Amino acid sequence: MSEDPYARAAAAGAAVRDRLGEHRAVLVLGSGWAQVAELLGTVRGGLPMHDLPGFPAPVVQGHSGMAHSVDVDGTPVLVLAGRSHLYEEHPVATVVHGVRAAVLAGCEVVMLTNAAGSLVEANGPGTPVLISDQLNLTGANPMTGPEPPEGYPGRFSDLTDLYSPRLRAAAHAAFPALAEGVYAGMLGGSYETPAEIHMLRAMGADLVGMSTVLEAIAARHLGAEVFGASLVTNLAAGLSATALDHGEVLATGKASVGRLAELLRAVATAV
Ligand code: 8IG
């Protein structure tokens, strides 16, 4: 396998086209969004992601992320259920590999979803929040390393309007009351202290999590239109008077699955 992450992603993209066909959009499902997959549309096919070149072998035995081809109201969408994180000590090129592969396979839209903590009390557990912009506080960036090879855009991508105003408008048209916020992407490995949440609030963050920001940068670099949404599963550290009840979170998540699917369908059909 090539040392060049773009060649690796192109090879994975070719394998996706070969085995699952062509797709207009890729949807990365974060935790809390898994049950949404079956409500999106008609599943045409699927395979374990680690069958494709460049994807890491499953960490837990027999527990690999799946790539599915789903027809969403006539729009073919590649659904990636599972992702790699920096806190697992995956290199940044591995973290963004799925998104790069999908874009190089022809996906013009990248839809990123995640579970996140909320810094806004009004957006409690179970609330879907549209990502309007991001703070990449991971300390990593997919555009570091060797210059992108011949035929790819240069590294200093313009990240103004990183999250597509057009797709945000489509989401708001379908759900006028939908909350919107800035997502702070952390390296993770632990949650934050209350002091760190206080800092993030002063920096303009509304959401906090451990994914998405690197994938968004890599997708934009390759010219894709980016959409992002978080499902709030907890209020960030120091904001909740009571300790979080996990059962309650799961119940709220379950109750919102239908709305989450409707939201993604609205965006997918705007592609
Ligand atoms: I779910 O409160 C979820 N993921 N960093 N902080 C960070 N990541 C998260 C949180 C949170 N909740």
Tab-separated table of N, CA, C and O in Angstrom, residues 23-26 102-103 106-110 223-226 271:
chain	number	residue	atom	x	y	z
A	23	HIS	N	-22.119	7.296	-5.869
A	23	HIS	CA	-22.915	7.993	-4.846
A	23	HIS	C	-22.753	9.498	-4.987
A	23	HIS	O	-21.684	9.975	-5.336
A	24	ARG	N	-23.827	10.204	-4.691
A	24	ARG	CA	-23.785	11.676	-4.752
A	24	ARG	C	-23.255	12.262	-3.452
A	24	ARG	O	-22.661	13.334	-3.439
A	25	ALA	N	-23.519	11.551	-2.343
A	25	ALA	CA	-23.154	12.074	-1.026
A	25	ALA	C	-22.651	10.951	-0.146
A	25	ALA	O	-22.982	9.782	-0.365
A	26	VAL	N	-21.825	11.322	0.845
A	26	VAL	CA	-21.414	10.368	1.871
A	26	VAL	C	-21.932	10.884	3.210
A	26	VAL	O	-21.917	12.086	3.472
A	102	ALA	N	-14.408	8.711	-0.135
A	102	ALA	CA	-15.755	8.960	-0.662
A	102	ALA	C	-15.748	10.121	-1.659
A	102	ALA	O	-16.380	10.042	-2.714
A	103	VAL	N	-15.034	11.186	-1.332
A	103	VAL	CA	-15.002	12.347	-2.233
A	103	VAL	C	-14.278	11.971	-3.523
A	103	VAL	O	-14.723	12.307	-4.622
A	106	GLY	N	-16.339	10.271	-5.934
A	106	GLY	CA	-17.337	11.068	-6.638
A	106	GLY	C	-18.395	11.724	-5.771
A	106	GLY	O	-19.281	12.403	-6.286
A	107	CYS	N	-18.341	11.534	-4.447
A	107	CYS	CA	-19.321	12.187	-3.557
A	107	CYS	C	-19.039	13.686	-3.523
A	107	CYS	O	-17.939	14.107	-3.169
A	108	GLU	N	-20.050	14.476	-3.865
A	108	GLU	CA	-19.872	15.931	-3.902
A	108	GLU	C	-20.298	16.578	-2.594
A	108	GLU	O	-19.992	17.737	-2.335
A	109	VAL	N	-21.021	15.815	-1.789
A	109	VAL	CA	-21.485	16.320	-0.492
A	109	VAL	C	-21.033	15.368	0.602
A	109	VAL	O	-21.093	14.145	0.440
A	110	VAL	N	-20.541	15.944	1.700
A	110	VAL	CA	-20.101	15.167	2.859
A	110	VAL	C	-20.950	15.575	4.056
A	110	VAL	O	-20.949	16.743	4.454
A	223	GLY	N	-12.864	19.938	-2.219
A	223	GLY	CA	-13.911	20.638	-2.962
A	223	GLY	C	-15.328	20.198	-2.656
A	223	GLY	O	-16.265	20.645	-3.320
A	224	ALA	N	-15.499	19.325	-1.666
A	224	ALA	CA	-16.850	18.861	-1.333
A	224	ALA	C	-17.613	19.932	-0.560
A	224	ALA	O	-17.022	20.806	0.073
A	225	GLU	N	-18.928	19.832	-0.631
A	225	GLU	CA	-19.817	20.670	0.169
A	225	GLU	C	-20.032	19.922	1.489
A	225	GLU	O	-20.345	18.729	1.473
A	226	VAL	N	-19.876	20.626	2.609
A	226	VAL	CA	-19.899	19.952	3.911
A	226	VAL	C	-21.151	20.323	4.697
A	226	VAL	O	-21.538	21.488	4.753
A	271	VAL	N	-29.193	17.635	-2.144
A	271	VAL	CA	-27.910	17.426	-2.820
A	271	VAL	C	-28.094	17.598	-4.316
A	271	VAL	O	-27.341	18.234	-4.979
